[in-house]
Amino acid sequence: MEQKHGILLLNKPKGMSSAFAVGRLKKFGQKKIGHAGTLDPMATGLLIVLLGEATKISGYLLENGEKTYSGTLELGKITDTWDAEGKILTESDYSFVTDAMLENAVKNWLGASVQEVPPYSAAKHNGQALYKLAREGKETPVKTKEIYISHADIQWVNLPCMRFRVTCSSGSYIRSLAHSLGMRLGCGAMLTELTREYSHPFHLQDAITLEELQENPEILNEKLISLEKGLPDWRVIELCEQEVKAVKNGNPITATDKNFTENEKVFLRYQGNLLALAEGKILEKKNSWQILRGLVTL
């Protein structure tokens, strides 16, 4: 199959790394490929796969994009990875925990907060992933990041387990939410299941499985999503023929659009073909579209 350019929504199975899942698609002739937003091997659900020129929008897809997860946690256990895949470090009594305590703990997730990054994560320290340091038995530094939780609720409780759904800012660690809840209650907790249901602007219900793709490779053509739909908040600016050469050479062009806004990011297109990602800048006192990334004609 020839190299495709666009976005494919994949329903990643449990037990498979995001990188391995993406690697399976290389067997379909997709050599230029990547993904936006890693899912841990234990997690299932929506993985945004980027094919061809779509790999160039990866960083922009993750900007200010909310994600929704559902998952389960188990009280009374703390592991080194903060999930069920890790080594159990402590086991504690959880019998004193009430539904009201759980509800208050989940409410405490809401809003802006500073979250501790799991010691087993892809976050970097001096250029090396924390999980590599941890696996080598080396001390991992405590890292934190700012996150925002816009929605959190409990779906059911069957102690020691609880199922929840949460909508959070991109880059949030759900393992950290489970761990912090356990620490707040005083009994510890570990994440046992996780499914990504939404990653702006896409839903899990629109994703396909690797099995479906294996059985019918042509479904890739049917399910491929354009770059523009991946960034629905970006306007598409239509170019005239005289502007095309400048854009292909990476040069800024004058913005004649009446709705021009400085720092706005847009697609530049000519006769249906995307040519570049650009950003509004005032250059030499002129409203201009400055090229961020050139695109091979799609």
PDB file of C-alpha atoms in Angstrom:
ATOM      1  CA  MET A   1       0.000   0.000   0.000  1.00  0.00           C
ATOM      2  CA  GLU A   2       1.343   3.437  -0.911  1.00  0.00           C
ATOM      3  CA  GLN A   3       2.220   5.933   1.789  1.00  0.00           C
ATOM      4  CA  LYS A   4      -0.918   7.639   3.109  1.00  0.00           C
ATOM      5  CA  HIS A   5      -1.195  11.141   4.544  1.00  0.00           C
ATOM      6  CA  GLY A   6      -3.722  11.634   7.298  1.00  0.00           C
ATOM      7  CA  ILE A   7      -4.955  10.551  10.714  1.00  0.00           C
ATOM      8  CA  LEU A   8      -6.068   7.057  11.687  1.00  0.00           C
ATOM      9  CA  LEU A   9      -7.909   6.368  14.944  1.00  0.00           C
ATOM     10  CA  LEU A  10      -6.805   3.081  16.457  1.00  0.00           C
ATOM     11  CA  ASN A  11      -8.372   1.180  19.354  1.00  0.00           C
ATOM     12  CA  LYS A  12      -5.225  -0.071  21.070  1.00  0.00           C
ATOM     13  CA  PRO A  13      -5.539  -3.415  22.875  1.00  0.00           C
ATOM     14  CA  LYS A  14      -4.262  -4.136  26.364  1.00  0.00           C
ATOM     15  CA  GLY A  15      -0.730  -5.444  26.719  1.00  0.00           C
ATOM     16  CA  MET A  16       0.645  -3.674  23.653  1.00  0.00           C
ATOM     17  CA  SER A  17       2.832  -0.568  23.710  1.00  0.00           C
ATOM     18  CA  SER A  18       1.845   2.410  21.578  1.00  0.00           C
ATOM     19  CA  ALA A  19       5.090   2.073  19.631  1.00  0.00           C
ATOM     20  CA  PHE A  20       4.418  -1.598  18.877  1.00  0.00           C
ATOM     21  CA  ALA A  21       0.870  -0.835  17.748  1.00  0.00           C
ATOM     22  CA  VAL A  22       2.152   1.850  15.378  1.00  0.00           C
ATOM     23  CA  GLY A  23       4.866  -0.528  14.178  1.00  0.00           C
ATOM     24  CA  ARG A  24       2.210  -3.020  13.081  1.00  0.00           C
ATOM     25  CA  LEU A  25       0.955  -0.450  10.577  1.00  0.00           C
ATOM     26  CA  LYS A  26       4.359  -0.295   8.907  1.00  0.00           C
ATOM     27  CA  LYS A  27       3.528  -3.712   7.469  1.00  0.00           C
ATOM     28  CA  PHE A  28       0.896  -1.926   5.388  1.00  0.00           C
ATOM     29  CA  GLY A  29       3.546   0.155   3.644  1.00  0.00           C
ATOM     30  CA  GLN A  30       3.299   3.094   6.032  1.00  0.00           C
ATOM     31  CA  LYS A  31       6.968   3.911   6.621  1.00  0.00           C
ATOM     32  CA  LYS A  32       6.439   7.509   7.721  1.00  0.00           C
ATOM     33  CA  ILE A  33       4.301   7.106  10.788  1.00  0.00           C
ATOM     34  CA  GLY A  34       3.910   8.294  14.370  1.00  0.00           C
ATOM     35  CA  HIS A  35       1.307   8.891  17.045  1.00  0.00           C
ATOM     36  CA  ALA A  36       0.013  11.661  19.298  1.00  0.00           C
ATOM     37  CA  GLY A  37      -0.284  10.848  22.991  1.00  0.00           C
ATOM     38  CA  THR A  38       1.253   7.637  24.324  1.00  0.00           C
ATOM     39  CA  LEU A  39      -0.889   4.986  25.992  1.00  0.00           C
ATOM     40  CA  ASP A  40       0.766   2.687  28.535  1.00  0.00           C
ATOM     41  CA  PRO A  41       0.780  -1.030  27.567  1.00  0.00           C
ATOM     42  CA  MET A  42      -1.799  -1.714  30.310  1.00  0.00           C
ATOM     43  CA  ALA A  43      -4.180   0.885  28.863  1.00  0.00           C
ATOM     44  CA  THR A  44      -6.658   0.388  26.044  1.00  0.00           C
ATOM     45  CA  GLY A  45      -8.540   2.758  23.807  1.00  0.00           C
ATOM     46  CA  LEU A  46      -8.003   5.680  21.494  1.00  0.00           C
ATOM     47  CA  LEU A  47      -4.559   6.051  19.955  1.00  0.00           C
ATOM     48  CA  ILE A  48      -4.193   8.802  17.341  1.00  0.00           C
ATOM     49  CA  VAL A  49      -1.941   7.484  14.573  1.00  0.00           C
ATOM     50  CA  LEU A  50      -0.346   9.971  12.187  1.00  0.00           C
ATOM     51  CA  LEU A  51       0.539   8.875   8.668  1.00  0.00           C
ATOM     52  CA  GLY A  52       2.874  10.665   6.271  1.00  0.00           C
ATOM     53  CA  GLU A  53       2.613  14.460   6.419  1.00  0.00           C
ATOM     54  CA  ALA A  54       0.228  14.210   9.370  1.00  0.00           C
ATOM     55  CA  THR A  55       3.274  13.495  11.567  1.00  0.00           C
ATOM     56  CA  LYS A  56       4.066  17.212  11.255  1.00  0.00           C
ATOM     57  CA  ILE A  57       0.992  18.227  13.260  1.00  0.00           C
ATOM     58  CA  SER A  58       1.746  15.992  16.263  1.00  0.00           C
ATOM     59  CA  GLY A  59       2.805  18.787  18.619  1.00  0.00           C
ATOM     60  CA  TYR A  60      -0.147  20.958  17.669  1.00  0.00           C
ATOM     61  CA  LEU A  61      -2.642  18.137  18.244  1.00  0.00           C
ATOM     62  CA  LEU A  62      -1.524  17.922  21.860  1.00  0.00           C
ATOM     63  CA  GLU A  63      -1.764  21.665  22.540  1.00  0.00           C
ATOM     64  CA  ASN A  64      -4.649  22.502  24.864  1.00  0.00           C
ATOM     65  CA  GLY A  65      -6.442  19.288  23.913  1.00  0.00           C
ATOM     66  CA  GLU A  66      -8.503  17.599  26.634  1.00  0.00           C
ATOM     67  CA  LYS A  67      -8.677  13.836  27.046  1.00  0.00           C
ATOM     68  CA  THR A  68     -11.289  11.638  28.714  1.00  0.00           C
ATOM     69  CA  TYR A  69     -10.454   8.366  30.448  1.00  0.00           C
ATOM     70  CA  SER A  70     -12.402   5.741  32.331  1.00  0.00           C
ATOM     71  CA  GLY A  71     -10.625   3.387  34.662  1.00  0.00           C
ATOM     72  CA  THR A  72     -10.586   1.357  37.827  1.00  0.00           C
ATOM     73  CA  LEU A  73      -8.358   1.546  40.870  1.00  0.00           C
ATOM     74  CA  GLU A  74      -7.826  -0.739  43.825  1.00  0.00           C
ATOM     75  CA  LEU A  75      -7.421   0.581  47.356  1.00  0.00           C
ATOM     76  CA  GLY A  76      -4.938  -0.809  49.846  1.00  0.00           C
ATOM     77  CA  LYS A  77      -1.978  -1.394  47.528  1.00  0.00           C
ATOM     78  CA  ILE A  78       0.933   0.742  46.366  1.00  0.00           C
ATOM     79  CA  THR A  79       3.237  -0.439  43.591  1.00  0.00           C
ATOM     80  CA  ASP A  80       6.473   0.992  42.229  1.00  0.00           C
ATOM     81  CA  THR A  81       4.739   1.897  38.950  1.00  0.00           C
ATOM     82  CA  TRP A  82       1.528   3.135  40.636  1.00  0.00           C
ATOM     83  CA  ASP A  83      -0.476   0.583  38.632  1.00  0.00           C
ATOM     84  CA  ALA A  84      -1.192  -3.157  38.659  1.00  0.00           C
ATOM     85  CA  GLU A  85       1.759  -3.874  36.366  1.00  0.00           C
ATOM     86  CA  GLY A  86       4.293  -3.017  39.052  1.00  0.00           C
ATOM     87  CA  LYS A  87       5.825  -4.626  42.117  1.00  0.00           C
ATOM     88  CA  ILE A  88       3.728  -4.304  45.275  1.00  0.00           C
ATOM     89  CA  LEU A  89       5.562  -2.155  47.813  1.00  0.00           C
ATOM     90  CA  THR A  90       2.945  -1.917  50.582  1.00  0.00           C
ATOM     91  CA  GLU A  91      -0.464  -3.361  51.446  1.00  0.00           C
ATOM     92  CA  SER A  92      -2.732  -1.535  53.878  1.00  0.00           C
ATOM     93  CA  ASP A  93      -6.169  -1.802  55.453  1.00  0.00           C
ATOM     94  CA  TYR A  94      -8.869   0.009  53.476  1.00  0.00           C
ATOM     95  CA  SER A  95     -11.952  -1.124  55.433  1.00  0.00           C
ATOM     96  CA  PHE A  96     -12.407   2.301  57.020  1.00  0.00           C
ATOM     97  CA  VAL A  97     -12.988   3.990  53.618  1.00  0.00           C
ATOM     98  CA  THR A  98     -16.589   5.106  53.002  1.00  0.00           C
ATOM     99  CA  ASP A  99     -18.379   6.145  49.824  1.00  0.00           C
ATOM    100  CA  ALA A 100     -18.421   9.723  51.086  1.00  0.00           C
ATOM    101  CA  MET A 101     -14.640   9.663  51.585  1.00  0.00           C
ATOM    102  CA  LEU A 102     -14.173   8.392  48.049  1.00  0.00           C
ATOM    103  CA  GLU A 103     -16.489  11.049  46.652  1.00  0.00           C
ATOM    104  CA  ASN A 104     -14.593  13.815  48.420  1.00  0.00           C
ATOM    105  CA  ALA A 105     -11.252  12.420  47.259  1.00  0.00           C
ATOM    106  CA  VAL A 106     -12.395  12.358  43.632  1.00  0.00           C
ATOM    107  CA  LYS A 107     -13.773  15.894  43.915  1.00  0.00           C
ATOM    108  CA  ASN A 108     -10.320  16.917  45.095  1.00  0.00           C
ATOM    109  CA  TRP A 109      -9.004  16.027  41.610  1.00  0.00           C
ATOM    110  CA  LEU A 110     -11.010  18.876  40.064  1.00  0.00           C
ATOM    111  CA  GLY A 111      -9.439  22.121  38.921  1.00  0.00           C
ATOM    112  CA  ALA A 112      -5.819  23.116  38.507  1.00  0.00           C
ATOM    113  CA  SER A 113      -3.154  21.283  40.467  1.00  0.00           C
ATOM    114  CA  VAL A 114       0.476  20.255  40.439  1.00  0.00           C
ATOM    115  CA  GLN A 115       0.804  16.526  39.801  1.00  0.00           C
ATOM    116  CA  GLU A 116       3.743  14.293  40.675  1.00  0.00           C
ATOM    117  CA  VAL A 117       5.050  12.426  37.636  1.00  0.00           C
ATOM    118  CA  PRO A 118       5.216   8.615  38.126  1.00  0.00           C
ATOM    119  CA  PRO A 119       8.768   7.307  38.640  1.00  0.00           C
ATOM    120  CA  TYR A 120       8.116   4.799  35.863  1.00  0.00           C
ATOM    121  CA  SER A 121       7.286   7.171  33.001  1.00  0.00           C
ATOM    122  CA  ALA A 122       8.727   8.489  29.763  1.00  0.00           C
ATOM    123  CA  ALA A 123       9.447  11.881  31.351  1.00  0.00           C
ATOM    124  CA  LYS A 124      13.114  12.771  30.915  1.00  0.00           C
ATOM    125  CA  HIS A 125      15.887  13.569  33.399  1.00  0.00           C
ATOM    126  CA  ASN A 126      19.192  14.655  31.881  1.00  0.00           C
ATOM    127  CA  GLY A 127      18.015  13.259  28.576  1.00  0.00           C
ATOM    128  CA  GLN A 128      17.108   9.823  29.933  1.00  0.00           C
ATOM    129  CA  ALA A 129      13.594   8.450  30.515  1.00  0.00           C
ATOM    130  CA  LEU A 130      12.671   7.992  34.176  1.00  0.00           C
ATOM    131  CA  TYR A 131      11.521   4.419  33.590  1.00  0.00           C
ATOM    132  CA  LYS A 132      14.983   3.487  32.323  1.00  0.00           C
ATOM    133  CA  LEU A 133      16.588   4.898  35.454  1.00  0.00           C
ATOM    134  CA  ALA A 134      14.052   3.070  37.624  1.00  0.00           C
ATOM    135  CA  ARG A 135      14.608  -0.256  35.859  1.00  0.00           C
ATOM    136  CA  GLU A 136      18.350   0.119  36.392  1.00  0.00           C
ATOM    137  CA  GLY A 137      17.729   0.572  40.101  1.00  0.00           C
ATOM    138  CA  LYS A 138      18.847   4.195  40.028  1.00  0.00           C
ATOM    139  CA  GLU A 139      17.176   6.916  42.058  1.00  0.00           C
ATOM    140  CA  THR A 140      14.586   8.840  40.062  1.00  0.00           C
ATOM    141  CA  PRO A 141      14.142  12.552  40.800  1.00  0.00           C
ATOM    142  CA  VAL A 142      10.727  13.827  41.813  1.00  0.00           C
ATOM    143  CA  LYS A 143       9.218  15.685  38.881  1.00  0.00           C
ATOM    144  CA  THR A 144       5.954  17.600  38.817  1.00  0.00           C
ATOM    145  CA  LYS A 145       3.718  19.172  36.205  1.00  0.00           C
ATOM    146  CA  GLU A 146       0.689  21.433  36.171  1.00  0.00           C
ATOM    147  CA  ILE A 147      -2.563  19.799  35.079  1.00  0.00           C
ATOM    148  CA  TYR A 148      -6.238  20.705  34.925  1.00  0.00           C
ATOM    149  CA  ILE A 149      -9.183  18.373  35.589  1.00  0.00           C
ATOM    150  CA  SER A 150     -12.489  19.661  34.229  1.00  0.00           C
ATOM    151  CA  HIS A 151     -14.668  16.639  35.094  1.00  0.00           C
ATOM    152  CA  ALA A 152     -14.400  13.681  37.470  1.00  0.00           C
ATOM    153  CA  ASP A 153     -17.009  11.251  38.719  1.00  0.00           C
ATOM    154  CA  ILE A 154     -17.375   7.821  40.284  1.00  0.00           C
ATOM    155  CA  GLN A 155     -19.188   5.210  38.189  1.00  0.00           C
ATOM    156  CA  TRP A 156     -19.331   2.446  40.791  1.00  0.00           C
ATOM    157  CA  VAL A 157     -17.750   1.324  44.038  1.00  0.00           C
ATOM    158  CA  ASN A 158     -17.150  -2.278  45.074  1.00  0.00           C
ATOM    159  CA  LEU A 159     -14.417  -2.077  47.704  1.00  0.00           C
ATOM    160  CA  PRO A 160     -11.534  -2.354  47.396  1.00  0.00           C
ATOM    161  CA  CYS A 161     -12.212  -1.302  43.784  1.00  0.00           C
ATOM    162  CA  MET A 162     -13.709   1.841  42.282  1.00  0.00           C
ATOM    163  CA  ARG A 163     -14.465   2.810  38.697  1.00  0.00           C
ATOM    164  CA  PHE A 164     -14.222   6.443  37.612  1.00  0.00           C
ATOM    165  CA  ARG A 165     -14.276   8.753  34.587  1.00  0.00           C
ATOM    166  CA  VAL A 166     -12.127  11.851  34.287  1.00  0.00           C
ATOM    167  CA  THR A 167     -11.578  14.603  31.707  1.00  0.00           C
ATOM    168  CA  CYS A 168      -8.177  16.220  31.951  1.00  0.00           C
ATOM    169  CA  SER A 169      -5.607  18.369  30.229  1.00  0.00           C
ATOM    170  CA  SER A 170      -3.216  16.729  27.791  1.00  0.00           C
ATOM    171  CA  GLY A 171      -0.244  15.102  29.484  1.00  0.00           C
ATOM    172  CA  SER A 172      -2.003  14.242  32.741  1.00  0.00           C
ATOM    173  CA  TYR A 173      -1.022  10.944  34.366  1.00  0.00           C
ATOM    174  CA  ILE A 174      -4.046   8.932  35.478  1.00  0.00           C
ATOM    175  CA  ARG A 175      -1.757   6.637  37.497  1.00  0.00           C
ATOM    176  CA  SER A 176      -0.804   9.722  39.489  1.00  0.00           C
ATOM    177  CA  LEU A 177      -4.465  10.525  40.152  1.00  0.00           C
ATOM    178  CA  ALA A 178      -5.027   7.016  41.495  1.00  0.00           C
ATOM    179  CA  HIS A 179      -1.861   7.199  43.594  1.00  0.00           C
ATOM    180  CA  SER A 180      -2.705  10.632  45.015  1.00  0.00           C
ATOM    181  CA  LEU A 181      -6.219   9.477  45.928  1.00  0.00           C
ATOM    182  CA  GLY A 182      -4.785   6.527  47.842  1.00  0.00           C
ATOM    183  CA  MET A 183      -2.300   8.735  49.681  1.00  0.00           C
ATOM    184  CA  ARG A 184      -5.041  11.221  50.548  1.00  0.00           C
ATOM    185  CA  LEU A 185      -7.203   8.438  52.010  1.00  0.00           C
ATOM    186  CA  GLY A 186      -4.267   6.979  53.902  1.00  0.00           C
ATOM    187  CA  CYS A 187      -4.496   3.448  52.525  1.00  0.00           C
ATOM    188  CA  GLY A 188      -2.776   3.680  49.148  1.00  0.00           C
ATOM    189  CA  ALA A 189      -4.210   2.833  45.737  1.00  0.00           C
ATOM    190  CA  MET A 190      -3.087   1.545  42.361  1.00  0.00           C
ATOM    191  CA  LEU A 191      -4.585   1.882  38.892  1.00  0.00           C
ATOM    192  CA  THR A 192      -5.859  -1.476  37.591  1.00  0.00           C
ATOM    193  CA  GLU A 193      -7.583  -0.615  34.289  1.00  0.00           C
ATOM    194  CA  LEU A 194      -7.588   2.377  31.954  1.00  0.00           C
ATOM    195  CA  THR A 195      -9.341   3.253  28.705  1.00  0.00           C
ATOM    196  CA  ARG A 196      -8.894   6.471  26.735  1.00  0.00           C
ATOM    197  CA  GLU A 197     -12.329   7.398  25.426  1.00  0.00           C
ATOM    198  CA  TYR A 198     -11.601  10.800  23.910  1.00  0.00           C
ATOM    199  CA  SER A 199      -8.605  12.812  22.755  1.00  0.00           C
ATOM    200  CA  HIS A 200      -9.526  16.186  21.291  1.00  0.00           C
ATOM    201  CA  PRO A 201     -11.157  16.226  18.794  1.00  0.00           C
ATOM    202  CA  PHE A 202     -11.629  12.453  18.370  1.00  0.00           C
ATOM    203  CA  HIS A 203     -13.782   9.750  20.016  1.00  0.00           C
ATOM    204  CA  LEU A 204     -13.002   6.099  20.663  1.00  0.00           C
ATOM    205  CA  GLN A 205     -16.248   5.045  18.979  1.00  0.00           C
ATOM    206  CA  ASP A 206     -14.760   6.097  15.626  1.00  0.00           C
ATOM    207  CA  ALA A 207     -11.594   4.018  16.023  1.00  0.00           C
ATOM    208  CA  ILE A 208     -10.782   0.687  14.377  1.00  0.00           C
ATOM    209  CA  THR A 209      -8.878  -2.314  15.734  1.00  0.00           C
ATOM    210  CA  LEU A 210      -5.730  -3.860  14.327  1.00  0.00           C
ATOM    211  CA  GLU A 211      -7.742  -7.015  13.647  1.00  0.00           C
ATOM    212  CA  GLU A 212     -10.213  -5.090  11.484  1.00  0.00           C
ATOM    213  CA  LEU A 213      -7.342  -3.569   9.546  1.00  0.00           C
ATOM    214  CA  GLN A 214      -5.671  -6.956   9.122  1.00  0.00           C
ATOM    215  CA  GLU A 215      -8.872  -8.508   7.780  1.00  0.00           C
ATOM    216  CA  ASN A 216      -9.575  -5.604   5.425  1.00  0.00           C
ATOM    217  CA  PRO A 217      -6.542  -3.368   4.688  1.00  0.00           C
ATOM    218  CA  GLU A 218      -8.668  -1.152   2.423  1.00  0.00           C
ATOM    219  CA  ILE A 219     -10.494   0.092   5.512  1.00  0.00           C
ATOM    220  CA  LEU A 220      -7.461   2.322   6.052  1.00  0.00           C
ATOM    221  CA  ASN A 221      -8.540   4.394   3.051  1.00  0.00           C
ATOM    222  CA  GLU A 222     -12.099   4.612   4.352  1.00  0.00           C
ATOM    223  CA  LYS A 223     -11.096   5.623   7.875  1.00  0.00           C
ATOM    224  CA  LEU A 224      -8.312   8.083   7.023  1.00  0.00           C
ATOM    225  CA  ILE A 225      -9.003  11.570   8.401  1.00  0.00           C
ATOM    226  CA  SER A 226      -7.627  14.761   6.864  1.00  0.00           C
ATOM    227  CA  LEU A 227      -5.113  16.984   8.655  1.00  0.00           C
ATOM    228  CA  GLU A 228      -7.647  19.821   8.739  1.00  0.00           C
ATOM    229  CA  LYS A 229     -10.089  17.728  10.781  1.00  0.00           C
ATOM    230  CA  GLY A 230      -7.315  16.973  13.242  1.00  0.00           C
ATOM    231  CA  LEU A 231      -7.025  20.688  13.991  1.00  0.00           C
ATOM    232  CA  PRO A 232     -10.612  21.928  13.536  1.00  0.00           C
ATOM    233  CA  ASP A 233      -9.859  25.257  15.230  1.00  0.00           C
ATOM    234  CA  TRP A 234      -7.321  26.156  12.540  1.00  0.00           C
ATOM    235  CA  ARG A 235      -8.678  28.131   9.604  1.00  0.00           C
ATOM    236  CA  VAL A 236      -7.743  27.217   6.040  1.00  0.00           C
ATOM    237  CA  ILE A 237      -6.343  30.112   4.012  1.00  0.00           C
ATOM    238  CA  GLU A 238      -6.698  29.763   0.249  1.00  0.00           C
ATOM    239  CA  LEU A 239      -3.691  31.009  -1.723  1.00  0.00           C
ATOM    240  CA  CYS A 240      -3.463  32.511  -5.169  1.00  0.00           C
ATOM    241  CA  GLU A 241      -1.050  31.119  -7.749  1.00  0.00           C
ATOM    242  CA  GLN A 242       1.500  33.923  -7.184  1.00  0.00           C
ATOM    243  CA  GLU A 243       1.869  32.971  -3.506  1.00  0.00           C
ATOM    244  CA  VAL A 244       2.520  29.270  -4.030  1.00  0.00           C
ATOM    245  CA  LYS A 245       6.207  29.531  -4.965  1.00  0.00           C
ATOM    246  CA  ALA A 246       7.036  31.673  -1.933  1.00  0.00           C
ATOM    247  CA  VAL A 247       5.292  29.235   0.400  1.00  0.00           C
ATOM    248  CA  LYS A 248       7.034  26.223  -1.130  1.00  0.00           C
ATOM    249  CA  ASN A 249      10.350  28.012  -0.565  1.00  0.00           C
ATOM    250  CA  GLY A 250       9.440  28.576   3.079  1.00  0.00           C
ATOM    251  CA  ASN A 251       9.077  32.332   2.726  1.00  0.00           C
ATOM    252  CA  PRO A 252       6.391  34.326   4.557  1.00  0.00           C
ATOM    253  CA  ILE A 253       3.582  35.851   2.531  1.00  0.00           C
ATOM    254  CA  THR A 254       1.426  38.903   3.119  1.00  0.00           C
ATOM    255  CA  ALA A 255      -1.866  38.130   4.864  1.00  0.00           C
ATOM    256  CA  THR A 256      -4.768  39.827   3.127  1.00  0.00           C
ATOM    257  CA  ASP A 257      -7.363  38.086   5.281  1.00  0.00           C
ATOM    258  CA  LYS A 258      -9.618  40.597   7.069  1.00  0.00           C
ATOM    259  CA  ASN A 259      -9.810  38.312  10.108  1.00  0.00           C
ATOM    260  CA  PHE A 260      -6.041  38.175  10.542  1.00  0.00           C
ATOM    261  CA  THR A 261      -4.953  37.672  14.153  1.00  0.00           C
ATOM    262  CA  GLU A 262      -1.358  37.731  15.299  1.00  0.00           C
ATOM    263  CA  ASN A 263      -0.123  34.297  16.494  1.00  0.00           C
ATOM    264  CA  GLU A 264      -3.093  32.511  14.957  1.00  0.00           C
ATOM    265  CA  LYS A 265      -2.120  29.190  13.379  1.00  0.00           C
ATOM    266  CA  VAL A 266      -3.617  28.263   9.998  1.00  0.00           C
ATOM    267  CA  PHE A 267      -3.347  25.882   7.066  1.00  0.00           C
ATOM    268  CA  LEU A 268      -2.273  27.319   3.718  1.00  0.00           C
ATOM    269  CA  ARG A 269      -3.950  25.618   0.758  1.00  0.00           C
ATOM    270  CA  TYR A 270      -3.952  25.946  -3.025  1.00  0.00           C
ATOM    271  CA  GLN A 271      -6.503  24.263  -5.277  1.00  0.00           C
ATOM    272  CA  GLY A 272      -7.403  21.711  -2.624  1.00  0.00           C
ATOM    273  CA  ASN A 273      -3.801  20.857  -1.726  1.00  0.00           C
ATOM    274  CA  LEU A 274      -2.339  21.716   1.675  1.00  0.00           C
ATOM    275  CA  LEU A 275       1.016  23.438   1.283  1.00  0.00           C
ATOM    276  CA  ALA A 276       2.024  24.497   4.785  1.00  0.00           C
ATOM    277  CA  LEU A 277       1.258  25.148   8.416  1.00  0.00           C
ATOM    278  CA  ALA A 278       1.642  28.852   9.156  1.00  0.00           C
ATOM    279  CA  GLU A 279       1.328  31.389  11.949  1.00  0.00           C
ATOM    280  CA  GLY A 280       0.199  34.988  11.860  1.00  0.00           C
ATOM    281  CA  LYS A 281       3.068  37.416  12.456  1.00  0.00           C
ATOM    282  CA  ILE A 282       3.646  41.108  11.900  1.00  0.00           C
ATOM    283  CA  LEU A 283       6.799  41.290   9.807  1.00  0.00           C
ATOM    284  CA  GLU A 284       8.185  44.633   8.662  1.00  0.00           C
ATOM    285  CA  LYS A 285       4.898  46.214   9.819  1.00  0.00           C
ATOM    286  CA  LYS A 286       2.890  43.902   7.554  1.00  0.00           C
ATOM    287  CA  ASN A 287       0.383  41.230   8.513  1.00  0.00           C
ATOM    288  CA  SER A 288       2.041  38.018   7.349  1.00  0.00           C
ATOM    289  CA  TRP A 289       1.715  34.258   7.362  1.00  0.00           C
ATOM    290  CA  GLN A 290       5.026  32.832   8.544  1.00  0.00           C
ATOM    291  CA  ILE A 291       5.654  29.221   7.566  1.00  0.00           C
ATOM    292  CA  LEU A 292       5.877  26.769  10.454  1.00  0.00           C
ATOM    293  CA  ARG A 293       6.148  23.546   8.470  1.00  0.00           C
ATOM    294  CA  GLY A 294       5.991  22.897   4.768  1.00  0.00           C
ATOM    295  CA  LEU A 295       3.830  20.024   3.564  1.00  0.00           C
ATOM    296  CA  VAL A 296       4.324  17.786   0.577  1.00  0.00           C
ATOM    297  CA  THR A 297       1.346  18.373  -1.722  1.00  0.00           C
ATOM    298  CA  LEU A 298      -1.420  16.128  -0.439  1.00  0.00           C
TER     299      LEU A 298
END
